Amino acid sequence: MGSIEQTAELLLCLSPAEVTNLKEGINFVRNKSTGKDYILYKSKSLLRACKNMCKHQGGLFIKDIEDLDGRSVRCTKHNWKLDVSTMKYINPPGSFCQDELVVEESEENELLLLELNPPNPWDSEPRSPEDLAFGEVQITYLTHACMDLKLGDKRMVFDPWLTGPAFARGWWLLHEPPSDWLERLCQADLIYISHMHSDHLSYPTLKKLAGRRPDIPIYVGKTERPVFWNLNQSGVQLTNINVVPFGIWQQVDKNLRFMILMDGIHPEMDTCIIVEYKGHKILNTVDCTRPNGGRLPMKVDLMMSDFAGGASGFPMTFSGGKFTEEWKAQFIKTERKKLLNYKARLVKDLQPRIYCPFAGYFVESHPSDKGGDKEVKEFCEHHTLCFRKSNLIVSCFSGGKETRYIKETNIKNDPDELNNLIKKNSDVLTWTPRPGATLDLGRMLKDPTDSKGIIEPPEGTKIYKDSWDFGPYLKILNAAVGDEIFRHSSWIKEYFTWAGFKDYNLVVRMIETDEDFSPFPGGYDYLVDFLDLSFPKERPSREHPYEEIRSRVDVIRHVVKNGLLWDDLYIGFQTRLQRDPDIYHHLFWNHFQIKLPLTPPDWKSFLMYCG
């Protein structure tokens, strides 16, 4: 049996002389042997300590020049601020608390920084690796974050997004999935879906699967917001969804088990997974910012994780103030480099035998980019007709300049660049997957140079998509534009009352727009004061932070009508934002991206009342 007791890890030891040199207030200290950084806060009555790592996205803290009391530090990534005297983040307010380290004094008057770690759940009932026959464990990449795993006589699939868009109409598949992808899904013994984002939980994909195998076993973690919170409204008939607790082995057969773990930053939503077959572990951290709080198994046989970046509306969709094109370009370049270094360092620390970057192969291919296509021309004519029927006439797809802007600006990391960086710093083998390529784990573990260890797709196989079936999905969005709900301006109060966010000093201006984010003819332009959930004609005279959110009309109305999360707007690049002052309002965005009610607004009753 492995150890299943809590452990105390010594992170830093300061000599008596170094302790004497600690000043009142904030001290930045480094363990020279490990290169890890820490923060110590000293006052007359206490010492507090934490890792020098922002809980948001792992940035490094530096001195906050605006801090007059000597208590706060500022993150170099997104300017988040931490009050080290309380270990609470003050920008954005109401967000996280920093994990504290234990501070102890040794008998030799040294100062010790300790991290208390709960037992690693994967160490319970440990199994020694057995020899694998060639062909016994095979991992086939399908597209984006979707892997097809053959594990003995069982088949397991991760995160099947294989058709249609994600985030309304913002993301489309970069890679052409193998032509037999639906047969592969139908043959699976179980499917793992990591979280509710639509590039992992793809209802268009699952709808096709449910038409053939509605009872296929699907496994998700027991997150605060259920992964399948929107299943009933989606119209997809799935009858065998299993919600499992974190950190407990799920036994599939005598050789195969898996364990779902939560994300340390977004435990209410994100998960990752360890799959073990005959003692061989496969770790898939998916999109987790800090998977399992940063505690992960070392020396697994295969590790896969996201790598690309570019999966956020920040900063491409922001304007005003510092958000010049030059600032954005430099920020994106710097962030990409930081992400590459972070992933390379994580792989070096965990020392998997093989590493695979995935979950980043998407492209912004909205029809605005496809001006000459017959399909798009027909869709535009349909759009214009629908707008006219609604007494809302608009020029459809006016050049698509804004969409091309996102596509050209939102540059993502190259998986080969990451793999080359990993090879420079470690002996880890790397695999850049292509659709239909298969890794034979038994062969690769026995001989990494075996030419049959990775079987590439046949020569001539189509790797990248060059066309997408836009029409059906865009028509669904467009149907919301002329919905009867929006003939009554009182929908605004109805919707935001349903949303339930209030008692927060923030005023937001919402503007419905056309494709290029100009005000939509006949569209709504209104203010919401979240302090008392009122809808004033003018901004209030009191001091208040302010945000202006411009949203493409088809997407915002689709989101409102169906009670969907605002990720379709924000991660899908369907908004343009300005804020004054330049502060991230975590409570506001977290509510509309994660905490909206689980059932949509009752528009039927609303219309009856209006009538």
Coordinates of C-alpha atoms in Angstrom, one line a residue, residues 133-484:
A133 CA 1.4 -6.3 -25.6
F134 CA 1.7 -4.4 -28.9
G135 CA -1.7 -3.0 -29.9
E136 CA -3.1 -3.5 -26.4
V137 CA -3.2 0.2 -25.5
Q138 CA -3.7 2.6 -28.4
I139 CA -4.5 6.3 -28.3
T140 CA -6.0 7.8 -31.5
Y141 CA -6.4 11.6 -31.9
L142 CA -9.7 12.6 -33.5
T143 CA -9.7 16.5 -33.2
H144 CA -9.3 19.3 -30.7
A145 CA -9.6 17.6 -27.2
C146 CA -11.1 14.4 -28.5
M147 CA -9.0 11.2 -28.0
D148 CA -10.2 7.6 -28.7
L149 CA -8.5 5.2 -26.3
K150 CA -8.3 1.4 -26.8
L151 CA -7.5 -0.1 -23.4
G152 CA -7.5 -3.9 -23.7
D153 CA -11.0 -4.8 -24.9
K154 CA -12.5 -1.5 -23.7
R155 CA -12.8 1.8 -25.6
M156 CA -12.9 5.2 -24.0
V157 CA -13.4 8.6 -25.6
F158 CA -12.5 12.1 -24.2
D159 CA -14.5 15.3 -24.9
P160 CA -16.1 14.6 -28.3
W161 CA -16.4 17.9 -30.3
L162 CA -16.5 16.6 -33.8
T163 CA -19.1 18.7 -35.7
G164 CA -20.7 22.1 -35.5
P165 CA -19.4 25.2 -33.7
A166 CA -18.5 26.0 -30.1
F167 CA -19.3 29.2 -28.2
A168 CA -22.2 30.1 -30.4
R169 CA -20.5 30.8 -33.7
G170 CA -17.0 31.8 -32.4
W171 CA -15.0 28.6 -32.7
W172 CA -14.9 26.0 -35.4
L173 CA -12.8 22.9 -35.8
L174 CA -9.4 23.4 -37.3
H175 CA -8.8 19.7 -38.0
E176 CA -10.9 17.4 -40.2
P177 CA -11.9 14.5 -37.9
P178 CA -11.5 11.0 -39.3
S179 CA -14.5 10.0 -41.5
D180 CA -15.4 7.2 -39.2
W181 CA -15.7 9.4 -36.1
L182 CA -19.4 8.7 -35.4
E183 CA -18.7 4.9 -35.6
R184 CA -15.9 5.3 -33.2
L185 CA -18.1 7.1 -30.7
C186 CA -20.8 4.5 -31.1
Q187 CA -18.3 1.7 -30.3
A188 CA -17.0 3.4 -27.1
D189 CA -17.7 1.7 -23.8
L190 CA -17.6 5.0 -22.0
I191 CA -17.1 8.7 -22.7
Y192 CA -15.6 11.3 -20.3
I193 CA -16.6 14.9 -20.7
S194 CA -14.4 17.2 -18.7
H195 CA -16.6 20.3 -18.4
M196 CA -19.5 22.2 -19.8
H197 CA -17.7 24.5 -22.3
S198 CA -19.0 23.7 -25.8
D199 CA -15.7 22.7 -27.3
H200 CA -15.8 19.8 -24.8
L201 CA -19.5 19.3 -24.3
S202 CA -20.7 19.5 -27.9
Y203 CA -24.4 19.1 -28.2
P204 CA -24.3 19.0 -32.0
T205 CA -21.9 16.0 -31.7
L206 CA -23.9 14.3 -28.9
K207 CA -27.1 14.7 -30.9
K208 CA -25.7 12.6 -33.7
L209 CA -24.4 10.0 -31.1
A210 CA -27.7 9.9 -29.3
G211 CA -29.5 9.1 -32.5
R212 CA -27.6 5.8 -32.6
R213 CA -26.7 5.1 -28.9
P214 CA -28.7 7.2 -26.4
D215 CA -27.7 4.8 -23.6
I216 CA -23.9 5.2 -24.0
P217 CA -22.3 5.6 -20.6
I218 CA -21.0 9.2 -20.1
Y219 CA -19.0 10.2 -17.0
V220 CA -18.6 13.6 -15.6
G221 CA -17.3 15.0 -12.3
K222 CA -19.5 16.2 -9.5
T223 CA -19.0 19.9 -10.1
E224 CA -21.0 22.6 -8.4
R225 CA -22.7 23.5 -11.7
P226 CA -23.7 20.2 -13.3
V227 CA -21.9 19.6 -16.6
F228 CA -25.2 18.7 -18.2
W229 CA -27.2 21.5 -16.7
N230 CA -28.7 22.3 -20.1
L231 CA -29.5 18.8 -21.3
N232 CA -33.3 19.0 -21.2
Q233 CA -33.3 22.2 -23.1
S234 CA -30.8 20.9 -25.7
G235 CA -33.2 18.3 -27.0
V236 CA -30.5 15.7 -26.9
Q237 CA -31.7 12.3 -25.6
L238 CA -29.0 10.8 -23.4
T239 CA -30.1 8.3 -20.8
N240 CA -26.9 7.1 -19.1
I241 CA -25.0 10.1 -17.6
N242 CA -23.0 9.2 -14.5
V243 CA -21.9 12.0 -12.1
V244 CA -19.0 10.7 -10.0
P245 CA -17.2 12.2 -6.9
F246 CA -13.7 13.5 -7.2
G247 CA -10.6 11.5 -6.3
I248 CA -12.1 8.1 -6.2
W249 CA -11.2 5.2 -8.5
Q250 CA -14.0 4.2 -10.8
Q251 CA -13.5 0.5 -11.7
V252 CA -14.4 -0.4 -15.3
D253 CA -13.0 -3.9 -15.3
K254 CA -10.2 -5.8 -13.5
N255 CA -7.5 -3.9 -15.6
L256 CA -9.1 -0.5 -16.2
R257 CA -10.0 2.3 -13.8
F258 CA -10.2 6.0 -13.9
M259 CA -10.3 8.9 -11.5
I260 CA -11.7 12.4 -12.1
L261 CA -10.0 15.4 -10.3
M262 CA -11.2 19.0 -9.9
D263 CA -9.4 22.2 -10.9
G264 CA -7.9 24.2 -8.1
I265 CA -9.0 27.5 -9.7
H266 CA -12.4 26.6 -11.1
P267 CA -13.6 23.7 -9.0
E268 CA -17.2 24.6 -9.8
M269 CA -16.6 23.8 -13.4
D270 CA -13.3 22.3 -14.7
T271 CA -12.1 18.8 -14.2
C272 CA -9.3 16.5 -15.4
I273 CA -8.8 12.7 -15.4
I274 CA -6.3 9.9 -14.7
V275 CA -6.9 6.7 -16.6
E276 CA -5.0 3.6 -15.4
Y277 CA -4.7 0.3 -17.3
K278 CA -2.7 -2.5 -15.8
G279 CA -0.8 0.0 -13.7
H280 CA 0.0 2.4 -16.5
K281 CA -1.3 5.9 -16.0
I282 CA -2.6 8.4 -18.6
L283 CA -3.0 11.9 -17.3
N284 CA -5.3 14.3 -19.2
T285 CA -5.3 17.8 -17.5
V286 CA -7.6 19.2 -20.3
D287 CA -8.2 23.0 -19.7
C288 CA -7.5 23.1 -16.0
T289 CA -5.6 26.2 -14.8
R290 CA -4.3 24.4 -11.8
P291 CA -5.4 20.8 -12.1
N292 CA -6.0 19.2 -8.7
G293 CA -4.5 22.3 -7.0
G294 CA -1.1 21.7 -8.7
R295 CA -0.7 18.2 -7.1
L296 CA -0.4 15.6 -9.9
P297 CA 1.1 12.2 -10.4
M298 CA 4.7 12.1 -11.6
K299 CA 6.2 9.9 -14.3
V300 CA 2.9 8.9 -15.9
D301 CA 3.2 7.0 -19.2
L302 CA 1.3 9.6 -21.2
M303 CA 0.3 13.2 -20.3
M304 CA -1.9 15.4 -22.5
S305 CA -2.9 19.0 -21.9
D306 CA -4.0 22.2 -23.6
F307 CA -1.3 24.4 -24.9
A308 CA -2.5 27.0 -27.5
G309 CA -3.9 29.9 -25.5
G310 CA -6.3 32.3 -27.3
A311 CA -9.3 30.8 -25.6
S312 CA -10.5 34.0 -24.0
G313 CA -12.1 37.3 -25.1
F314 CA -9.2 39.2 -23.3
P315 CA -7.7 41.3 -24.6
M316 CA -8.8 41.1 -28.3
T317 CA -12.3 42.2 -27.6
F318 CA -11.3 45.2 -25.4
S319 CA -10.9 48.8 -26.4
G320 CA -10.2 52.2 -24.9
G321 CA -7.5 53.3 -22.5
K322 CA -4.3 51.1 -22.7
F323 CA -6.0 48.7 -25.1
T324 CA -4.2 49.9 -28.3
E325 CA -3.5 47.5 -31.1
E326 CA 0.2 47.7 -30.2
W327 CA -0.5 46.9 -26.5
K328 CA -2.7 43.9 -27.4
A329 CA -0.2 42.5 -29.9
Q330 CA 2.6 42.7 -27.3
F331 CA 0.4 41.3 -24.6
I332 CA -0.7 38.3 -26.7
K333 CA 2.9 37.6 -27.7
T334 CA 4.1 37.8 -24.1
E335 CA 1.2 35.6 -22.9
R336 CA 1.9 33.0 -25.5
K337 CA 5.5 32.8 -24.5
K338 CA 4.6 32.6 -20.8
L339 CA 2.1 29.8 -21.5
L340 CA 4.8 27.8 -23.4
N341 CA 7.3 28.2 -20.6
Y342 CA 4.7 27.2 -18.0
K343 CA 3.7 24.1 -19.9
A344 CA 7.3 23.1 -20.6
R345 CA 8.1 23.6 -16.9
L346 CA 5.1 21.6 -15.8
V347 CA 6.1 18.7 -18.1
K348 CA 9.7 18.9 -16.8
D349 CA 8.5 18.8 -13.2
L350 CA 6.1 15.8 -13.8
Q351 CA 8.4 13.9 -16.0
P352 CA 5.8 11.9 -18.0
R353 CA 7.3 9.3 -20.4
I354 CA 5.3 10.9 -23.3
Y355 CA 3.7 14.3 -23.6
C356 CA 1.0 15.3 -26.1
P357 CA -0.3 18.9 -26.6
F358 CA -4.0 19.0 -27.6
A359 CA -7.2 20.9 -26.9
G360 CA -6.2 23.9 -28.8
Y361 CA -7.0 23.2 -32.4
F362 CA -9.8 25.6 -33.2
V363 CA -10.2 28.4 -35.7
E364 CA -12.4 31.5 -36.0
S365 CA -14.1 30.7 -39.3
H366 CA -17.4 32.6 -39.1
P367 CA -18.9 33.2 -42.6
S368 CA -17.8 36.9 -42.4
D369 CA -14.4 35.5 -43.5
K370 CA -15.9 33.7 -46.5
G371 CA -17.3 36.5 -48.6
G372 CA -17.4 34.6 -52.0
D373 CA -18.9 31.4 -50.9
K374 CA -22.3 30.5 -52.4
E375 CA -23.4 29.0 -49.1
V376 CA -22.6 32.3 -47.3
K377 CA -24.4 34.4 -50.0
E378 CA -27.5 32.3 -49.5
F379 CA -27.2 32.5 -45.7
C380 CA -26.9 36.3 -45.9
E381 CA -30.0 36.5 -48.1
H382 CA -31.9 34.5 -45.5
H383 CA -30.6 36.7 -42.7
T384 CA -31.7 39.9 -44.4
L385 CA -35.2 38.4 -45.1
C386 CA -35.6 37.4 -41.5
F387 CA -34.6 40.9 -40.3
R388 CA -37.1 42.5 -42.7
K389 CA -39.8 40.2 -41.4
S390 CA -39.0 41.5 -37.9
N391 CA -39.0 45.2 -39.1
L392 CA -35.3 45.1 -38.4
I393 CA -33.4 45.8 -41.6
V394 CA -29.6 45.5 -41.5
S395 CA -26.8 45.0 -44.0
C396 CA -25.7 41.4 -43.5
F397 CA -22.0 40.7 -42.8
S398 CA -20.8 44.2 -43.6
G399 CA -17.3 43.1 -44.7
G400 CA -16.5 41.0 -41.7
K401 CA -13.7 43.2 -40.7
E402 CA -14.2 42.6 -37.0
T403 CA -14.2 38.8 -37.4
R404 CA -11.1 38.9 -39.5
Y405 CA -9.6 41.1 -36.8
I406 CA -10.1 38.4 -34.2
K407 CA -8.8 35.6 -36.5
E408 CA -5.7 37.6 -37.4
T409 CA -5.0 38.9 -33.9
N410 CA -5.8 35.8 -31.8
I411 CA -2.5 34.0 -32.6
K412 CA -2.1 30.7 -30.8
N413 CA 0.9 28.7 -29.8
D414 CA 2.4 26.1 -32.2
P415 CA 2.4 22.6 -30.6
D416 CA 5.8 21.8 -32.3
E417 CA 7.3 24.9 -30.7
L418 CA 6.2 23.7 -27.2
N419 CA 7.5 20.2 -27.9
N420 CA 10.8 21.5 -29.0
L421 CA 11.1 23.5 -25.8
I422 CA 10.3 20.4 -23.8
K423 CA 13.0 18.4 -25.6
K424 CA 15.6 21.1 -24.8
N425 CA 14.9 20.8 -21.1
S426 CA 14.1 17.1 -20.5
D427 CA 14.2 13.6 -21.9
V428 CA 10.4 13.5 -22.3
L429 CA 9.1 12.1 -25.6
T430 CA 6.6 14.3 -27.4
W431 CA 3.8 13.7 -29.9
T432 CA 2.1 16.4 -32.0
P433 CA -1.1 14.6 -33.0
R434 CA -2.8 14.7 -36.4
P435 CA -6.4 13.5 -37.0
G436 CA -6.5 9.7 -37.2
A437 CA -2.9 9.3 -35.9
T438 CA -2.5 6.4 -33.4
L439 CA 0.1 6.0 -30.6
D440 CA 0.8 2.5 -29.5
L441 CA 1.7 2.8 -25.8
G442 CA 3.3 -0.6 -25.5
R443 CA 5.6 -0.1 -28.4
M444 CA 6.6 3.4 -27.4
L445 CA 7.4 2.4 -23.8
K446 CA 9.5 -0.6 -25.0
D447 CA 11.3 1.3 -27.8
P448 CA 10.6 5.0 -28.5
T449 CA 12.4 4.7 -31.8
D450 CA 10.0 2.0 -33.1
S451 CA 8.7 3.2 -36.4
K452 CA 5.3 1.6 -35.6
G453 CA 5.0 3.3 -32.2
I454 CA 3.1 6.2 -33.9
I455 CA 1.1 5.4 -37.0
E456 CA 0.4 8.5 -38.9
P457 CA -2.8 8.9 -41.0
P458 CA -2.5 7.5 -44.6
E459 CA -0.8 9.8 -47.1
G460 CA -3.3 12.1 -48.7
T461 CA -5.5 12.2 -45.6
K462 CA -7.2 15.6 -45.2
I463 CA -5.7 17.2 -42.0
Y464 CA -7.2 20.7 -42.0
K465 CA -10.8 21.7 -42.6
D466 CA -11.4 24.0 -45.5
S467 CA -15.2 24.2 -45.2
W468 CA -17.7 24.2 -42.4
D469 CA -21.5 23.5 -42.4
F470 CA -22.4 26.9 -41.1
G471 CA -26.0 27.2 -42.2
P472 CA -28.0 25.0 -39.7
Y473 CA -26.2 26.5 -36.6
L474 CA -26.3 30.1 -37.7
K475 CA -30.0 29.8 -38.6
I476 CA -30.7 28.7 -35.0
L477 CA -29.0 31.9 -33.7
N478 CA -30.8 34.1 -36.2
A479 CA -34.2 32.7 -35.2
A480 CA -33.8 34.5 -31.9
V481 CA -33.5 37.9 -33.5
G482 CA -37.2 38.3 -34.4
D483 CA -38.5 36.4 -31.4
E484 CA -41.7 37.8 -29.9

